[in-house]
């Protein structure tokens, strides 16, 4: 990748005005889309690999892992954990499996919408979840395609663990923080992120293109309420981007063993 990428272009300048109502509707209407057969089979492949490594090991889910660069990085940072990198693209995953992988990582082709729900049905709770540089879907009419506005997002939050999202679009992180707070009661803030040594190709590209990078890290296990318990209208969409971001600039070296994460490819659609 060449370092000449553009930042997301959007007519949207703040949190989407329809996000609060959409989140309330997501909680009020259970997501009943049938699980695809190929996703069930992929999940069984994951379970077999997880059991083979040791099901007592903490689990890390690297969502939209692309070529798996971030998954391998996570596995090396946390050798005691089992890392599953999930992506829809066989081509991307194929690039990541050209070289031997660490024993504690599996790169899996599956639809995350089904994989997250299968994790919940199996009662598995990750220690850590990462969503790095997802497709931001910046058009105003594409709100429902963003992960934090998707019908599966309450399931993602219910899985628990330390959740980290990174993006080069500030509004995406601002909305992500808003959605987390509305659904769990956890007050969290995005922050400017100094990538240091990038752990994905997109993070490298965005950094080298001079983009400002943002991230959000939240411990979902500290939530004061269950997902869906937030009263309707309890959190108005009045936050501004300037007030919702914390000023510190962090580096990779500042991550603790429970908050380090890895990325996702930016052209990976929810």
mmCIF file of N, CA and C in Angstrom, residues 7-93:
data_model
loop_
_atom_site.group_PDB
_atom_site.id
_atom_site.type_symbol
_atom_site.label_atom_id
_atom_site.label_comp_id
_atom_site.label_asym_id
_atom_site.label_seq_id
_atom_site.Cartn_x
_atom_site.Cartn_y
_atom_site.Cartn_z
ATOM 1 N N UNK A 7 -8.578 10.668 3.985
ATOM 2 C CA UNK A 7 -9.425 10.453 5.152
ATOM 3 C C UNK A 7 -10.874 10.310 4.669
ATOM 4 N N UNK A 8 -11.735 9.632 5.436
ATOM 5 C CA UNK A 8 -13.132 9.487 5.025
ATOM 6 C C UNK A 8 -13.795 10.831 4.775
ATOM 7 N N UNK A 9 -14.545 10.909 3.708
ATOM 8 C CA UNK A 9 -15.254 12.137 3.335
ATOM 9 C C UNK A 9 -16.738 11.931 3.609
ATOM 10 N N UNK A 10 -17.334 12.865 4.352
ATOM 11 C CA UNK A 10 -18.741 12.725 4.717
ATOM 12 C C UNK A 10 -19.374 14.088 4.921
ATOM 13 N N UNK A 11 -20.660 14.160 4.623
ATOM 14 C CA UNK A 11 -21.423 15.366 4.936
ATOM 15 C C UNK A 11 -21.793 15.408 6.404
ATOM 16 N N UNK A 12 -21.568 14.308 7.093
ATOM 17 C CA UNK A 12 -21.872 14.231 8.524
ATOM 18 C C UNK A 12 -20.767 14.910 9.317
ATOM 19 N N UNK A 13 -21.133 15.751 10.260
ATOM 20 C CA UNK A 13 -20.152 16.507 11.037
ATOM 21 C C UNK A 13 -20.172 16.191 12.525
ATOM 22 N N UNK A 14 -21.075 15.352 12.960
ATOM 23 C CA UNK A 14 -21.190 15.010 14.382
ATOM 24 C C UNK A 14 -21.892 13.663 14.483
ATOM 25 N N UNK A 15 -22.170 13.237 15.707
ATOM 26 C CA UNK A 15 -22.914 11.998 15.905
ATOM 27 C C UNK A 15 -24.223 12.054 15.112
ATOM 28 N N UNK A 16 -24.522 10.973 14.431
ATOM 29 C CA UNK A 16 -25.723 10.912 13.602
ATOM 30 C C UNK A 16 -26.961 11.104 14.468
ATOM 31 N N UNK A 17 -27.855 11.987 14.036
ATOM 32 C CA UNK A 17 -29.038 12.292 14.838
ATOM 33 C C UNK A 17 -29.975 11.097 14.994
ATOM 34 N N UNK A 18 -29.895 10.123 14.097
ATOM 35 C CA UNK A 18 -30.769 8.958 14.178
ATOM 36 C C UNK A 18 -30.167 7.805 14.981
ATOM 37 N N UNK A 19 -28.922 7.966 15.453
ATOM 38 C CA UNK A 19 -28.271 6.869 16.166
ATOM 39 C C UNK A 19 -28.996 6.486 17.456
ATOM 40 N N UNK A 20 -29.427 7.442 18.314
ATOM 41 C CA UNK A 20 -30.111 7.030 19.556
ATOM 42 C C UNK A 20 -31.342 6.159 19.303
ATOM 43 N N UNK A 21 -32.176 6.582 18.367
ATOM 44 C CA UNK A 21 -33.394 5.815 18.087
ATOM 45 C C UNK A 21 -33.058 4.455 17.497
ATOM 46 N N UNK A 22 -32.049 4.399 16.663
ATOM 47 C CA UNK A 22 -31.658 3.135 16.060
ATOM 48 C C UNK A 22 -31.141 2.162 17.111
ATOM 49 N N UNK A 23 -30.351 2.660 18.059
ATOM 50 C CA UNK A 23 -29.836 1.805 19.124
ATOM 51 C C UNK A 23 -30.967 1.273 19.992
ATOM 52 N N UNK A 24 -31.932 2.114 20.313
ATOM 53 C CA UNK A 24 -33.070 1.660 21.110
ATOM 54 C C UNK A 24 -33.849 0.581 20.371
ATOM 55 N N UNK A 25 -33.976 0.744 19.069
ATOM 56 C CA UNK A 25 -34.696 -0.248 18.281
ATOM 57 C C UNK A 25 -33.923 -1.563 18.214
ATOM 58 N N UNK A 26 -32.601 -1.477 18.154
ATOM 59 C CA UNK A 26 -31.782 -2.694 18.111
ATOM 60 C C UNK A 26 -31.981 -3.528 19.371
ATOM 61 N N UNK A 27 -32.046 -2.850 20.513
ATOM 62 C CA UNK A 27 -32.219 -3.569 21.773
ATOM 63 C C UNK A 27 -33.632 -4.123 21.895
ATOM 64 N N UNK A 28 -34.595 -3.382 21.421
ATOM 65 C CA UNK A 28 -35.984 -3.792 21.563
ATOM 66 C C UNK A 28 -36.423 -4.876 20.606
ATOM 67 N N UNK A 29 -35.622 -5.111 19.549
ATOM 68 C CA UNK A 29 -35.982 -6.114 18.558
ATOM 69 C C UNK A 29 -34.867 -7.157 18.451
ATOM 70 N N UNK A 30 -35.030 -8.321 19.074
ATOM 71 C CA UNK A 30 -33.988 -9.360 19.014
ATOM 72 C C UNK A 30 -33.615 -9.690 17.576
ATOM 73 N N UNK A 31 -32.327 -9.934 17.362
ATOM 74 C CA UNK A 31 -31.796 -10.226 16.031
ATOM 75 C C UNK A 31 -31.969 -11.717 15.754
ATOM 76 N N UNK A 32 -32.858 -12.065 14.843
ATOM 77 C CA UNK A 32 -33.207 -13.468 14.629
ATOM 78 C C UNK A 32 -32.777 -13.996 13.263
ATOM 79 N N UNK A 33 -31.861 -13.346 12.612
ATOM 80 C CA UNK A 33 -31.387 -13.841 11.320
ATOM 81 C C UNK A 33 -30.817 -15.250 11.478
ATOM 82 N N UNK A 34 -31.229 -16.199 10.646
ATOM 83 C CA UNK A 34 -30.729 -17.580 10.775
ATOM 84 C C UNK A 34 -29.208 -17.647 10.604
ATOM 85 N N UNK A 35 -28.583 -18.563 11.331
ATOM 86 C CA UNK A 35 -27.145 -18.789 11.203
ATOM 87 C C UNK A 35 -26.884 -19.566 9.910
ATOM 88 N N UNK A 36 -25.976 -19.058 9.086
ATOM 89 C CA UNK A 36 -25.641 -19.735 7.833
ATOM 90 C C UNK A 36 -24.882 -21.030 8.126
ATOM 91 N N UNK A 37 -25.096 -22.031 7.303
ATOM 92 C CA UNK A 37 -24.464 -23.330 7.506
ATOM 93 C C UNK A 37 -22.941 -23.209 7.498
ATOM 94 N N UNK A 38 -22.401 -22.428 6.567
ATOM 95 C CA UNK A 38 -20.942 -22.330 6.484
ATOM 96 C C UNK A 38 -20.360 -21.643 7.712
ATOM 97 N N UNK A 39 -21.127 -20.748 8.323
ATOM 98 C CA UNK A 39 -20.652 -20.108 9.550
ATOM 99 C C UNK A 39 -20.693 -21.070 10.730
ATOM 100 N N UNK A 40 -21.701 -21.931 10.783
ATOM 101 C CA UNK A 40 -21.760 -22.952 11.829
ATOM 102 C C UNK A 40 -20.574 -23.900 11.710
ATOM 103 N N UNK A 41 -20.238 -24.274 10.479
ATOM 104 C CA UNK A 41 -19.093 -25.159 10.271
ATOM 105 C C UNK A 41 -17.789 -24.462 10.653
ATOM 106 N N UNK A 42 -17.680 -23.178 10.304
ATOM 107 C CA UNK A 42 -16.483 -22.420 10.669
ATOM 108 C C UNK A 42 -16.361 -22.326 12.182
ATOM 109 N N UNK A 43 -17.486 -22.160 12.854
ATOM 110 C CA UNK A 43 -17.453 -22.073 14.311
ATOM 111 C C UNK A 43 -17.013 -23.397 14.918
ATOM 112 N N UNK A 44 -17.449 -24.488 14.350
ATOM 113 C CA UNK A 44 -17.011 -25.798 14.833
ATOM 114 C C UNK A 44 -15.516 -25.983 14.615
ATOM 115 N N UNK A 45 -14.998 -25.462 13.508
ATOM 116 C CA UNK A 45 -13.552 -25.499 13.274
ATOM 117 C C UNK A 45 -12.822 -24.699 14.352
ATOM 118 N N UNK A 46 -13.376 -23.544 14.678
ATOM 119 C CA UNK A 46 -12.796 -22.722 15.754
ATOM 120 C C UNK A 46 -12.805 -23.472 17.083
ATOM 121 N N UNK A 47 -13.935 -24.086 17.430
ATOM 122 C CA UNK A 47 -14.032 -24.804 18.699
ATOM 123 C C UNK A 47 -13.004 -25.930 18.786
ATOM 124 N N UNK A 48 -12.825 -26.633 17.681
ATOM 125 C CA UNK A 48 -11.858 -27.727 17.672
ATOM 126 C C UNK A 48 -10.439 -27.205 17.893
ATOM 127 N N UNK A 49 -10.103 -26.094 17.247
ATOM 128 C CA UNK A 49 -8.768 -25.513 17.406
ATOM 129 C C UNK A 49 -8.580 -24.972 18.813
ATOM 130 N N UNK A 50 -9.620 -24.358 19.355
ATOM 131 C CA UNK A 50 -9.555 -23.801 20.708
ATOM 132 C C UNK A 50 -9.375 -24.916 21.730
ATOM 133 N N UNK A 51 -10.132 -25.989 21.569
ATOM 134 C CA UNK A 51 -9.983 -27.125 22.485
ATOM 135 C C UNK A 51 -8.600 -27.742 22.355
ATOM 136 N N UNK A 52 -8.089 -27.787 21.120
ATOM 137 C CA UNK A 52 -6.774 -28.364 20.904
ATOM 138 C C UNK A 52 -5.673 -27.577 21.589
ATOM 139 N N UNK A 53 -5.832 -26.249 21.635
ATOM 140 C CA UNK A 53 -4.832 -25.415 22.313
ATOM 141 C C UNK A 53 -5.007 -25.497 23.819
ATOM 142 N N UNK A 54 -6.264 -25.578 24.249
ATOM 143 C CA UNK A 54 -6.569 -25.598 25.681
ATOM 144 C C UNK A 54 -7.690 -24.632 25.968
ATOM 145 N N UNK A 55 -8.898 -25.160 26.105
ATOM 146 C CA UNK A 55 -10.071 -24.300 26.223
ATOM 147 C C UNK A 55 -10.049 -23.441 27.480
ATOM 148 N N UNK A 56 -9.163 -23.758 28.423
ATOM 149 C CA UNK A 56 -9.043 -22.924 29.628
ATOM 150 C C UNK A 56 -8.270 -21.649 29.347
ATOM 151 N N UNK A 57 -7.622 -21.560 28.195
ATOM 152 C CA UNK A 57 -6.838 -20.370 27.856
ATOM 153 C C UNK A 57 -7.768 -19.189 27.588
ATOM 154 N N UNK A 58 -7.387 -17.993 28.000
ATOM 155 C CA UNK A 58 -8.197 -16.814 27.667
ATOM 156 C C UNK A 58 -8.317 -16.661 26.152
ATOM 157 N N UNK A 59 -9.444 -16.136 25.723
ATOM 158 C CA UNK A 59 -9.735 -15.996 24.296
ATOM 159 C C UNK A 59 -9.652 -14.530 23.866
ATOM 160 N N UNK A 60 -9.046 -14.287 22.708
ATOM 161 C CA UNK A 60 -9.014 -12.961 22.091
ATOM 162 C C UNK A 60 -9.642 -13.086 20.714
ATOM 163 N N UNK A 61 -10.610 -12.231 20.414
ATOM 164 C CA UNK A 61 -11.277 -12.221 19.113
ATOM 165 C C UNK A 61 -10.835 -10.985 18.345
ATOM 166 N N UNK A 62 -10.142 -11.201 17.226
ATOM 167 C CA UNK A 62 -9.663 -10.128 16.366
ATOM 168 C C UNK A 62 -10.602 -10.032 15.172
ATOM 169 N N UNK A 63 -11.594 -9.151 15.272
ATOM 170 C CA UNK A 63 -12.641 -9.052 14.262
ATOM 171 C C UNK A 63 -12.143 -8.353 13.004
ATOM 172 N N UNK A 64 -12.589 -8.832 11.844
ATOM 173 C CA UNK A 64 -12.189 -8.249 10.560
ATOM 174 C C UNK A 64 -10.675 -8.203 10.447
ATOM 175 N N UNK A 65 -10.051 -9.346 10.630
ATOM 176 C CA UNK A 65 -8.590 -9.402 10.765
ATOM 177 C C UNK A 65 -7.842 -9.247 9.456
ATOM 178 N N UNK A 66 -8.528 -9.331 8.316
ATOM 179 C CA UNK A 66 -7.848 -9.185 7.035
ATOM 180 C C UNK A 66 -6.839 -10.284 6.804
ATOM 181 N N UNK A 67 -5.585 -9.909 6.607
ATOM 182 C CA UNK A 67 -4.526 -10.896 6.381
ATOM 183 C C UNK A 67 -4.060 -11.553 7.671
ATOM 184 N N UNK A 68 -4.550 -11.096 8.798
ATOM 185 C CA UNK A 68 -4.182 -11.697 10.076
ATOM 186 C C UNK A 68 -2.925 -11.121 10.697
ATOM 187 N N UNK A 69 -2.398 -10.044 10.138
ATOM 188 C CA UNK A 69 -1.198 -9.435 10.714
ATOM 189 C C UNK A 69 -1.426 -9.059 12.175
ATOM 190 N N UNK A 70 -2.582 -8.498 12.436
ATOM 191 C CA UNK A 70 -2.906 -8.092 13.801
ATOM 192 C C UNK A 70 -3.104 -9.299 14.711
ATOM 193 N N UNK A 71 -3.700 -10.377 14.170
ATOM 194 C CA UNK A 71 -3.939 -11.584 14.956
ATOM 195 C C UNK A 71 -2.617 -12.210 15.399
ATOM 196 N N UNK A 72 -1.660 -12.257 14.489
ATOM 197 C CA UNK A 72 -0.341 -12.802 14.811
ATOM 198 C C UNK A 72 0.347 -11.930 15.858
ATOM 199 N N UNK A 73 0.218 -10.618 15.706
ATOM 200 C CA UNK A 73 0.811 -9.702 16.688
ATOM 201 C C UNK A 73 0.218 -9.937 18.074
ATOM 202 N N UNK A 74 -1.093 -10.082 18.120
ATOM 203 C CA UNK A 74 -1.765 -10.342 19.399
ATOM 204 C C UNK A 74 -1.304 -11.657 20.002
ATOM 205 N N UNK A 75 -1.189 -12.681 19.157
ATOM 206 C CA UNK A 75 -0.778 -13.993 19.648
ATOM 207 C C UNK A 75 0.621 -13.948 20.250
ATOM 208 N N UNK A 76 1.493 -13.171 19.658
ATOM 209 C CA UNK A 76 2.852 -13.063 20.176
ATOM 210 C C UNK A 76 2.906 -12.202 21.425
ATOM 211 N N UNK A 77 2.031 -11.205 21.507
ATOM 212 C CA UNK A 77 1.975 -10.375 22.703
ATOM 213 C C UNK A 77 1.374 -11.125 23.878
ATOM 214 N N UNK A 78 0.501 -12.083 23.600
ATOM 215 C CA UNK A 78 -0.236 -12.806 24.645
ATOM 216 C C UNK A 78 -0.138 -14.310 24.396
ATOM 217 N N UNK A 79 1.023 -14.900 24.613
ATOM 218 C CA UNK A 79 1.208 -16.331 24.316
ATOM 219 C C UNK A 79 0.325 -17.237 25.164
ATOM 220 N N UNK A 80 -0.194 -16.728 26.275
ATOM 221 C CA UNK A 80 -1.060 -17.540 27.132
ATOM 222 C C UNK A 80 -2.497 -17.585 26.605
ATOM 223 N N UNK A 81 -2.815 -16.748 25.609
ATOM 224 C CA UNK A 81 -4.175 -16.650 25.074
ATOM 225 C C UNK A 81 -4.295 -17.378 23.744
ATOM 226 N N UNK A 82 -5.522 -17.748 23.409
ATOM 227 C CA UNK A 82 -5.819 -18.250 22.075
ATOM 228 C C UNK A 82 -6.470 -17.126 21.292
ATOM 229 N N UNK A 83 -5.939 -16.821 20.118
ATOM 230 C CA UNK A 83 -6.413 -15.704 19.301
ATOM 231 C C UNK A 83 -7.103 -16.253 18.058
ATOM 232 N N UNK A 84 -8.331 -15.826 17.816
ATOM 233 C CA UNK A 84 -9.006 -16.172 16.573
ATOM 234 C C UNK A 84 -9.217 -14.881 15.782
ATOM 235 N N UNK A 85 -8.646 -14.856 14.579
ATOM 236 C CA UNK A 85 -8.850 -13.740 13.672
ATOM 237 C C UNK A 85 -9.924 -14.123 12.672
ATOM 238 N N UNK A 86 -10.962 -13.291 12.568
ATOM 239 C CA UNK A 86 -12.122 -13.627 11.730
ATOM 240 C C UNK A 86 -12.268 -12.606 10.607
ATOM 241 N N UNK A 87 -12.441 -13.094 9.387
ATOM 242 C CA UNK A 87 -12.624 -12.219 8.236
ATOM 243 C C UNK A 87 -13.484 -12.944 7.209
ATOM 244 N N UNK A 88 -14.191 -12.176 6.378
ATOM 245 C CA UNK A 88 -15.035 -12.772 5.343
ATOM 246 C C UNK A 88 -14.263 -13.149 4.089
ATOM 247 N N UNK A 89 -13.095 -12.541 3.887
ATOM 248 C CA UNK A 89 -12.382 -12.672 2.625
ATOM 249 C C UNK A 89 -11.386 -13.831 2.632
ATOM 250 N N UNK A 90 -11.620 -14.806 1.787
ATOM 251 C CA UNK A 90 -10.687 -15.917 1.652
ATOM 252 C C UNK A 90 -9.366 -15.447 1.057
ATOM 253 N N UNK A 91 -9.431 -14.433 0.191
ATOM 254 C CA UNK A 91 -8.213 -13.917 -0.439
ATOM 255 C C UNK A 91 -7.299 -13.291 0.603
ATOM 256 N N UNK A 92 -7.861 -12.455 1.472
ATOM 257 C CA UNK A 92 -7.048 -11.819 2.507
ATOM 258 C C UNK A 92 -6.475 -12.861 3.466
ATOM 259 N N UNK A 93 -7.325 -13.767 3.894
ATOM 260 C CA UNK A 93 -6.869 -14.796 4.827
ATOM 261 C C UNK A 93 -5.796 -15.675 4.194
#
